[in-house]
Every structure is written in C-alpha cells, then in structure tokens.
XYZ file of N, CA, C and O in Angstrom:
464
model
N 63.277 -121.069 -42.070
C 61.943 -121.600 -41.834
C 61.508 -121.250 -40.418
O 62.287 -121.308 -39.480
N 60.287 -120.903 -40.266
C 59.699 -120.553 -38.981
C 59.644 -121.773 -38.073
O 59.201 -122.844 -38.482
N 60.100 -121.635 -36.842
C 60.049 -122.709 -35.854
C 58.794 -122.521 -35.006
O 58.617 -121.469 -34.398
N 57.938 -123.524 -34.982
C 56.665 -123.441 -34.264
C 56.669 -124.434 -33.111
O 56.994 -125.602 -33.298
N 56.316 -123.946 -31.928
C 56.198 -124.817 -30.765
C 54.737 -124.857 -30.345
O 54.091 -123.836 -30.209
N 54.232 -126.062 -30.153
C 52.862 -126.280 -29.694
C 52.986 -126.894 -28.309
O 53.603 -127.952 -28.154
N 52.423 -126.241 -27.312
C 52.548 -126.712 -25.929
C 51.158 -126.897 -25.347
O 50.354 -125.958 -25.317
N 50.888 -128.101 -24.899
C 49.634 -128.413 -24.218
C 49.931 -129.404 -23.106
O 50.825 -130.225 -23.219
N 49.158 -129.329 -22.064
C 49.331 -130.254 -20.945
C 48.590 -131.564 -21.187
O 48.945 -132.592 -20.627
N 47.606 -131.541 -22.046
C 46.782 -132.717 -22.323
C 47.496 -133.635 -23.325
O 47.700 -133.255 -24.477
N 47.864 -134.861 -22.908
C 48.599 -135.768 -23.803
C 47.845 -136.091 -25.095
O 48.467 -136.248 -26.149
N 46.524 -136.171 -25.036
C 45.748 -136.460 -26.252
C 45.832 -135.301 -27.242
O 45.939 -135.512 -28.445
N 45.778 -134.079 -26.728
C 45.906 -132.901 -27.606
C 47.290 -132.868 -28.251
O 47.438 -132.506 -29.418
N 48.302 -133.281 -27.489
C 49.670 -133.315 -28.009
C 49.786 -134.366 -29.112
O 50.383 -134.113 -30.159
N 49.205 -135.541 -28.891
C 49.223 -136.590 -29.922
C 48.518 -136.113 -31.191
O 49.000 -136.336 -32.299
N 47.360 -135.477 -31.018
C 46.621 -134.960 -32.179
C 47.444 -133.922 -32.936
O 47.496 -133.934 -34.162
N 48.096 -133.036 -32.207
C 48.911 -131.993 -32.847
C 50.079 -132.610 -33.609
O 50.399 -132.193 -34.724
N 50.709 -133.612 -33.017
C 51.833 -134.276 -33.689
C 51.360 -134.971 -34.967
O 52.015 -134.882 -36.015
N 50.214 -135.643 -34.882
C 49.660 -136.302 -36.080
C 49.309 -135.275 -37.154
O 49.584 -135.489 -38.333
N 48.698 -134.165 -36.745
C 48.342 -133.120 -37.716
C 49.577 -132.516 -38.366
O 49.589 -132.267 -39.576
N 50.616 -132.285 -37.586
C 51.858 -131.733 -38.150
C 52.455 -132.712 -39.159
O 52.904 -132.308 -40.236
N 52.428 -133.995 -38.813
C 52.971 -135.012 -39.715
C 52.142 -135.101 -41.002
O 52.686 -135.117 -42.106
N 50.822 -135.137 -40.854
C 49.938 -135.210 -42.027
C 50.133 -134.024 -42.961
O 50.001 -134.144 -44.174
N 50.404 -132.873 -42.378
C 50.558 -131.652 -43.166
C 52.010 -131.376 -43.554
O 52.320 -130.298 -44.052
N 52.861 -132.348 -43.289
C 54.291 -132.242 -43.609
C 54.902 -130.959 -43.040
O 55.697 -130.288 -43.695
N 54.500 -130.640 -41.829
C 54.993 -129.437 -41.145
C 56.190 -129.834 -40.277
O 56.072 -130.027 -39.066
N 57.340 -129.953 -40.897
C 58.546 -130.376 -40.199
C 59.090 -129.338 -39.236
O 59.989 -129.627 -38.455
N 58.548 -128.145 -39.271
C 59.018 -127.072 -38.390
C 58.196 -126.966 -37.096
O 58.416 -126.061 -36.303
N 57.274 -127.899 -36.870
C 56.439 -127.861 -35.669
C 57.013 -128.803 -34.621
O 57.256 -129.975 -34.892
N 57.250 -128.277 -33.439
C 57.708 -129.074 -32.304
C 56.573 -129.115 -31.290
O 56.063 -128.076 -30.886
N 56.195 -130.314 -30.894
C 55.062 -130.505 -29.994
C 55.593 -130.897 -28.615
O 56.452 -131.770 -28.503
N 55.091 -130.222 -27.577
C 55.568 -130.451 -26.211
C 54.383 -130.721 -25.285
O 53.398 -129.977 -25.310
N 54.503 -131.744 -24.473
C 53.490 -132.034 -23.455
C 53.995 -131.428 -22.148
O 54.889 -131.971 -21.498
N 53.448 -130.290 -21.790
C 53.918 -129.566 -20.614
C 52.893 -128.495 -20.274
O 52.066 -128.123 -21.102
N 52.977 -127.987 -19.077
C 52.194 -126.821 -18.695
C 52.792 -125.619 -19.429
O 54.018 -125.396 -19.374
N 51.983 -124.870 -20.137
C 52.483 -123.759 -20.953
C 53.201 -122.715 -20.112
O 54.206 -122.143 -20.550
N 52.717 -122.468 -18.914
C 53.376 -121.503 -18.033
C 54.772 -121.940 -17.651
O 55.725 -121.158 -17.710
N 54.918 -123.203 -17.254
C 56.251 -123.723 -16.909
C 57.169 -123.710 -18.129
O 58.342 -123.354 -18.042
N 56.629 -124.115 -19.280
C 57.416 -124.165 -20.507
C 57.943 -122.778 -20.870
O 59.123 -122.595 -21.140
N 57.062 -121.801 -20.836
C 57.455 -120.436 -21.203
C 58.416 -119.842 -20.181
O 59.368 -119.147 -20.545
N 58.201 -120.138 -18.921
C 59.100 -119.656 -17.874
C 60.503 -120.219 -18.084
O 61.497 -119.499 -17.949
N 60.601 -121.508 -18.441
C 61.910 -122.111 -18.728
C 62.566 -121.449 -19.946
O 63.755 -121.159 -19.935
N 61.757 -121.222 -20.990
C 62.305 -120.565 -22.184
C 62.849 -119.180 -21.837
O 63.930 -118.807 -22.281
N 62.101 -118.444 -21.044
C 62.535 -117.096 -20.656
C 63.812 -117.171 -19.816
O 64.742 -116.382 -20.016
N 63.885 -118.136 -18.895
C 65.068 -118.289 -18.041
C 66.297 -118.673 -18.867
O 67.426 -118.312 -18.510
N 66.089 -119.385 -19.977
C 67.191 -119.780 -20.866
C 67.510 -118.683 -21.882
O 68.301 -118.892 -22.793
N 66.880 -117.519 -21.719
C 67.081 -116.365 -22.603
C 66.723 -116.682 -24.056
O 67.323 -116.156 -24.980
N 65.743 -117.552 -24.253
C 65.270 -117.869 -25.599
C 64.189 -116.878 -25.982
O 63.479 -116.361 -25.141
N 64.058 -116.610 -27.243
C 63.126 -115.601 -27.737
C 62.215 -116.181 -28.812
O 62.502 -117.223 -29.391
N 61.142 -115.466 -29.093
C 60.262 -115.822 -30.204
C 59.778 -114.534 -30.855
O 59.798 -113.472 -30.235
N 59.358 -114.638 -32.105
C 58.877 -113.465 -32.835
C 57.399 -113.200 -32.592
O 56.962 -112.060 -32.517
N 56.624 -114.274 -32.486
C 55.188 -114.164 -32.237
C 54.817 -115.217 -31.209
O 55.203 -116.379 -31.337
N 54.084 -114.811 -30.204
C 53.580 -115.747 -29.207
C 52.067 -115.785 -29.332
O 51.413 -114.744 -29.202
N 51.529 -116.945 -29.628
C 50.070 -117.117 -29.661
C 49.675 -117.851 -28.396
O 50.203 -118.929 -28.123
N 48.780 -117.266 -27.652
C 48.346 -117.888 -26.407
C 46.830 -118.055 -26.403
O 46.100 -117.205 -26.892
N 46.409 -119.186 -25.878
C 44.989 -119.521 -25.792
C 44.745 -120.113 -24.406
O 44.624 -121.324 -24.253
N 44.730 -119.254 -23.376
C 44.597 -119.762 -22.006
C 43.193 -120.309 -21.733
O 42.260 -120.067 -22.504
N 43.052 -121.028 -20.612
C 41.713 -121.502 -20.223
C 40.816 -120.320 -19.863
O 41.271 -119.173 -19.782
N 39.560 -120.605 -19.604
C 38.607 -119.544 -19.256
C 39.083 -118.691 -18.087
O 38.783 -117.513 -17.994
N 39.861 -119.301 -17.193
C 40.355 -118.567 -16.022
C 41.473 -117.593 -16.380
O 41.908 -116.804 -15.545
N 41.935 -117.623 -17.627
C 42.971 -116.699 -18.074
C 44.362 -117.174 -17.689
O 44.559 -118.291 -17.234
N 45.326 -116.301 -17.891
C 46.715 -116.607 -17.561
C 47.019 -116.151 -16.150
O 46.321 -115.314 -15.595
N 48.113 -116.674 -15.597
C 48.528 -116.151 -14.296
C 49.649 -115.142 -14.511
O 50.236 -115.035 -15.590
N 49.925 -114.370 -13.477
C 50.897 -113.282 -13.612
C 52.294 -113.821 -13.907
O 53.063 -113.199 -14.647
N 52.631 -114.988 -13.376
C 53.949 -115.585 -13.639
C 54.124 -115.844 -15.138
O 55.164 -115.539 -15.714
N 53.093 -116.383 -15.773
C 53.152 -116.645 -17.211
C 53.278 -115.327 -17.976
O 54.105 -115.201 -18.876
N 52.482 -114.337 -17.604
C 52.508 -113.055 -18.306
C 53.853 -112.351 -18.128
O 54.351 -111.713 -19.048
N 54.463 -112.503 -16.964
C 55.805 -111.938 -16.755
C 56.827 -112.660 -17.636
O 57.738 -112.023 -18.173
N 56.677 -113.984 -17.787
C 57.584 -114.737 -18.668
C 57.418 -114.261 -20.109
O 58.401 -114.149 -20.850
N 56.181 -113.970 -20.513
C 55.943 -113.421 -21.858
C 56.760 -112.146 -22.015
O 57.473 -111.954 -23.015
N 56.676 -111.258 -21.037
C 57.367 -109.979 -21.132
C 58.879 -110.142 -21.058
O 59.616 -109.369 -21.666
N 59.365 -111.135 -20.336
C 60.804 -111.407 -20.283
C 61.299 -111.840 -21.656
O 62.359 -111.404 -22.116
N 60.518 -112.678 -22.326
C 60.894 -113.107 -23.679
C 60.756 -111.955 -24.672
O 61.452 -111.916 -25.669
N 59.833 -111.066 -24.409
C 59.606 -109.852 -25.207
C 59.367 -110.116 -26.691
O 59.995 -109.485 -27.535
N 58.422 -110.998 -27.035
C 58.125 -111.144 -28.463
C 57.508 -109.842 -28.985
O 56.735 -109.191 -28.276
N 57.848 -109.467 -30.218
C 57.287 -108.234 -30.768
C 55.760 -108.282 -30.902
O 55.112 -107.249 -30.874
N 55.212 -109.471 -31.031
C 53.759 -109.594 -31.193
C 53.241 -110.736 -30.316
O 53.798 -111.821 -30.303
N 52.153 -110.454 -29.605
C 51.462 -111.470 -28.815
C 50.033 -111.532 -29.333
O 49.350 -110.512 -29.395
N 49.593 -112.712 -29.710
C 48.219 -112.931 -30.147
C 47.525 -113.672 -29.019
O 47.927 -114.772 -28.648
N 46.504 -113.056 -28.451
C 45.794 -113.615 -27.299
C 44.415 -114.057 -27.763
O 43.601 -113.238 -28.186
N 44.160 -115.343 -27.679
C 42.859 -115.905 -28.046
C 42.111 -116.167 -26.745
O 42.641 -116.816 -25.855
N 40.902 -115.648 -26.637
C 40.185 -115.761 -25.374
C 38.714 -116.064 -25.592
O 38.095 -115.548 -26.514
N 38.174 -116.896 -24.707
C 36.734 -117.136 -24.734
C 36.063 -116.481 -23.531
O 34.881 -116.684 -23.288
N 36.828 -115.690 -22.776
C 36.278 -115.029 -21.600
C 36.736 -113.572 -21.579
O 37.881 -113.277 -21.239
N 35.858 -112.639 -21.945
C 36.262 -111.232 -22.006
C 36.715 -110.656 -20.662
O 37.531 -109.743 -20.621
N 36.233 -111.211 -19.562
C 36.624 -110.700 -18.241
C 38.098 -111.002 -17.964
O 38.873 -110.122 -17.580
N 38.502 -112.261 -18.182
C 39.907 -112.598 -17.930
C 40.812 -112.004 -19.014
O 41.960 -111.666 -18.743
N 40.298 -111.853 -20.222
C 41.064 -111.174 -21.277
C 41.394 -109.756 -20.832
O 42.552 -109.321 -20.907
N 40.401 -109.027 -20.343
C 40.621 -107.645 -19.889
C 41.631 -107.610 -18.740
O 42.529 -106.757 -18.722
N 41.498 -108.528 -17.815
C 42.438 -108.577 -16.680
C 43.865 -108.831 -17.170
O 44.803 -108.142 -16.781
N 44.033 -109.822 -18.057
C 45.368 -110.160 -18.552
C 45.944 -109.051 -19.425
O 47.142 -108.768 -19.371
N 45.095 -108.402 -20.221
C 45.581 -107.276 -21.027
C 46.027 -106.121 -20.137
O 47.001 -105.430 -20.453
N 45.339 -105.909 -19.032
C 45.756 -104.860 -18.093
C 47.145 -105.178 -17.537
O 48.001 -104.283 -17.434
N 47.392 -106.446 -17.219
C 48.710 -106.851 -16.720
C 49.764 -106.675 -17.795
O 50.838 -106.112 -17.547
N 49.477 -107.134 -19.019
C 50.443 -106.986 -20.113
C 50.727 -105.518 -20.410
O 51.862 -105.145 -20.708
N 49.711 -104.682 -20.290
C 49.891 -103.243 -20.510
C 50.808 -102.649 -19.448
O 51.711 -101.868 -19.758
N 50.598 -103.037 -18.203
C 51.471 -102.558 -17.123
C 52.912 -102.998 -17.345
O 53.844 -102.322 -16.923
N 53.081 -104.136 -18.003
C 54.422 -104.683 -18.238
C 55.030 -104.209 -19.565
O 56.086 -104.686 -19.968
N 54.347 -103.271 -20.249
C 54.955 -102.648 -21.412
C 54.327 -102.928 -22.762
O 54.737 -102.353 -23.763
N 53.344 -103.802 -22.827
C 52.700 -104.080 -24.112
C 51.552 -103.108 -24.362
O 51.044 -102.480 -23.441
N 51.143 -103.029 -25.617
C 50.033 -102.157 -26.012
C 49.068 -102.976 -26.865
O 49.488 -103.605 -27.839
N 47.803 -102.965 -26.490
C 46.784 -103.662 -27.297
C 46.526 -102.836 -28.547
O 46.221 -101.647 -28.465
N 46.662 -103.475 -29.708
C 46.512 -102.739 -30.962
C 45.247 -103.069 -31.726
O 44.876 -102.332 -32.617
N 44.617 -104.168 -31.435
C 43.410 -104.490 -32.179
C 42.704 -105.703 -31.616
O 43.301 -106.502 -30.889
N 41.451 -105.792 -31.950
C 40.623 -106.892 -31.467
C 39.771 -107.398 -32.617
O 39.312 -106.613 -33.450
N 39.545 -108.687 -32.651
C 38.634 -109.266 -33.624
C 37.684 -110.194 -32.880
O 38.026 -111.334 -32.581
N 36.508 -109.708 -32.511
C 35.554 -110.585 -31.817
C 34.951 -111.604 -32.782
O 34.689 -111.290 -33.945
N 34.788 -112.808 -32.287
C 34.181 -113.888 -33.068
C 33.154 -114.565 -32.182
O 33.449 -114.936 -31.046
N 31.946 -114.718 -32.673
C 30.903 -115.390 -31.927
C 31.079 -116.896 -32.110
O 30.769 -117.457 -33.154
N 31.604 -117.530 -31.062
C 31.860 -118.964 -31.117
C 30.605 -119.788 -30.825
O 30.614 -121.004 -30.971
N 29.557 -119.130 -30.396
C 28.310 -119.818 -30.070
C 27.131 -119.142 -30.762
O 26.212 -118.646 -30.104
N 27.142 -119.073 -32.082
C 26.051 -118.368 -32.766
C 24.699 -119.045 -32.536
O 24.630 -120.256 -32.321
N 23.684 -118.235 -32.558
C 22.311 -118.707 -32.415
C 22.045 -119.394 -31.080
O 21.216 -120.286 -30.977
N 22.804 -118.991 -30.045
C 22.556 -119.488 -28.691
C 22.433 -118.284 -27.774
O 22.717 -117.163 -28.163
N 22.071 -118.515 -26.540
C 21.953 -117.412 -25.590
C 23.304 -116.979 -25.041
O 23.383 -116.020 -24.279
N 24.384 -117.638 -25.401
C 25.711 -117.242 -24.934
C 26.049 -115.916 -25.547
O 26.988 -115.529 -25.953
C-alpha cells in the first residue's frame, strides 16, 4: 500500500487532513504538523526516500534548502503545484540545475472570469 505523508505548518489544516483521511478510510495517510522544508530535510538526512513528491509551496515559492533536500531524496517524480508562475520558473531552474527535467505542464485558471 502506498504510504502518503501530508505536511502542513497550519494546525487547522492538519486537523482537517486527519479528519478527511479518517472519513475516507485512508489508513495509509500520515499527517504531520511541521514546516515542510524542515520535515523534508530531516527525511533526506535520515536517507528516507519517496516515489513521488507533490509540493504546493506558498506564492513565494520554495527555498533552495528545500529544493536541495528534494534532490537528496531523489524521488523519480516531483509534482509541483504553483499559483505563481514567476516563483515556479525560478524553482524549476534550481531543480534543473540539480538534475531534474521538466516534462510537462498543465495550466489551470484558478480565477476564471476575473482580471487575474
């Protein structure tokens, strides 16, 4: 069974995720209240690995320490969800320098019918 870790710093988001996992009988979901960068850095330092890393950083994007931890863990696939194309481009440039290759993009208009 696939092991899923949900990491958020916001305690309310963590409570919601735990309730959703329970409601959906998702016994393979582990919910952690922590800074995602610190959490991933610890996982990388413990030589732990993952098959797919899904990241959804804030508008300011990820920091280089987090992106280096991603590369240390070396998941075969990284899914980057972004609401800011500028920081997405910056972070993808860093991931590319560290050995990853962007293979595809799926733009989604999260603010339809607005000036955004």
